[in-house]
């Protein structure tokens, strides 16, 4: 009985530890994106749009960020921006970052951008890692 109870506590501990693990992404909504630019913050923002490739793109970006001890905010463009808003998005947010891309901002200004490829090759993964590592230095 004690052994089963101990194993139960250990299992709960590992489940809670996994849930509390820091993610490489922090979700942001439309207003938070506007504030990020207005408040002149610095960091990476991943714009996701293509639902078919979103998981694959997030996985590649997440691995590259982890490899370089970095993290990013995640903006789900398709979810956060309506068709009407898309016409004035650049003016409303103050950013010209493309959909399906990882942008690096310095003091609220888009300084560099890596657009997600249609097909991930080893070369594209290396390019992404190089993009992040050069900025993270």
XYZ file of C-alpha atoms in Angstrom:
137
model
C 0.000 0.000 0.000
C 2.783 2.447 0.912
C 4.613 1.559 -2.288
C 1.533 2.305 -4.421
C 0.975 5.591 -2.602
C 4.609 6.589 -3.116
C 4.426 5.708 -6.830
C 1.233 7.765 -7.109
C 2.931 10.819 -5.580
C 5.935 10.394 -7.862
C 3.671 10.191 -10.924
C 1.794 13.337 -9.870
C 5.094 15.128 -9.267
C 6.342 14.348 -12.793
C 3.053 15.375 -14.365
C 3.080 18.704 -12.528
C 6.750 19.251 -13.360
C 6.056 18.689 -17.056
C 3.110 21.097 -16.996
C 5.185 23.789 -15.327
C 8.019 23.528 -17.826
C 8.832 26.843 -19.489
C 7.761 26.970 -23.096
C 9.765 28.590 -25.844
C 6.611 30.499 -26.839
C 4.419 32.974 -25.005
C 1.104 33.648 -26.731
C 0.234 37.245 -27.507
C -2.972 38.800 -28.756
C -3.566 41.783 -31.045
C -3.425 44.373 -28.252
C -0.265 42.843 -26.791
C 1.393 43.010 -30.211
C 0.494 46.687 -30.510
C 1.857 47.309 -27.005
C 5.063 45.406 -27.797
C 5.767 47.785 -30.687
C 4.514 50.923 -28.928
C 6.453 50.157 -25.734
C 9.578 49.581 -27.844
C 10.260 46.076 -26.582
C 12.982 43.770 -27.878
C 12.717 40.089 -28.792
C 11.464 37.487 -31.236
C 7.868 37.214 -32.410
C 6.666 34.234 -34.429
C 3.696 35.039 -36.676
C 1.709 31.890 -37.459
C -0.862 31.885 -40.238
C -0.914 28.720 -42.355
C -2.834 26.231 -40.208
C -1.615 23.250 -42.261
C 2.049 23.988 -41.499
C 1.676 25.699 -38.123
C 2.681 22.730 -35.949
C 5.649 21.891 -38.151
C 6.819 25.516 -38.265
C 6.409 25.949 -34.500
C 8.371 22.754 -33.906
C 11.326 23.903 -36.044
C 11.340 27.378 -34.504
C 11.019 25.964 -30.983
C 13.987 23.620 -31.469
C 16.126 26.425 -32.896
C 15.184 28.762 -30.045
C 15.971 26.102 -27.437
C 19.312 25.380 -29.100
C 20.178 29.070 -28.767
C 18.720 29.560 -25.261
C 16.126 31.981 -26.616
C 12.368 32.266 -26.540
C 9.706 33.996 -28.570
C 6.253 35.382 -28.419
C 3.666 33.702 -30.642
C 1.071 35.686 -32.556
C -1.617 33.595 -34.254
C -2.356 35.878 -37.182
C -5.281 33.859 -38.493
C -6.992 33.831 -35.091
C -6.239 37.410 -34.044
C -6.731 39.361 -37.288
C -10.066 39.562 -39.073
C -10.347 40.144 -42.815
C -11.314 43.740 -42.139
C -8.359 44.256 -39.776
C -5.916 42.723 -42.249
C -6.396 45.708 -44.543
C -5.069 48.088 -41.871
C -2.917 45.651 -39.892
C 0.429 47.303 -40.617
C -0.891 50.747 -39.735
C -2.730 49.509 -36.624
C 0.192 47.555 -35.157
C 3.181 49.477 -36.443
C 4.856 46.369 -37.838
C 5.431 45.071 -41.332
C 6.270 41.496 -40.348
C 5.028 38.884 -42.818
C 2.661 36.089 -41.906
C 4.383 32.746 -41.221
C 7.666 34.302 -40.187
C 9.934 34.767 -37.192
C 10.758 38.419 -36.649
C 13.322 40.005 -34.399
C 12.449 43.384 -32.909
C 14.766 45.863 -31.291
C 13.083 48.645 -29.358
C 9.798 47.910 -31.146
C 11.278 48.007 -34.654
C 11.394 44.942 -36.900
C 15.123 44.470 -37.540
C 15.239 41.034 -39.174
C 12.817 38.405 -40.402
C 12.974 34.708 -41.321
C 10.099 33.550 -43.506
C 8.911 29.974 -43.016
C 9.675 27.818 -46.063
C 7.036 25.795 -47.889
C 9.228 22.714 -47.466
C 11.630 22.230 -44.577
C 14.981 20.891 -45.740
C 18.153 20.401 -43.712
C 19.478 23.583 -45.316
C 16.427 25.597 -44.234
C 16.773 24.290 -40.663
C 20.430 25.401 -40.689
C 19.398 28.810 -42.029
C 16.868 29.207 -39.197
C 19.455 28.221 -36.583
C 21.958 30.659 -38.086
C 19.353 33.446 -38.111
C 18.606 32.972 -34.408
C 22.209 32.406 -33.305
C 23.489 35.541 -35.064
C 20.840 37.668 -33.374
C 21.263 35.979 -29.985
C 25.003 36.681 -29.845
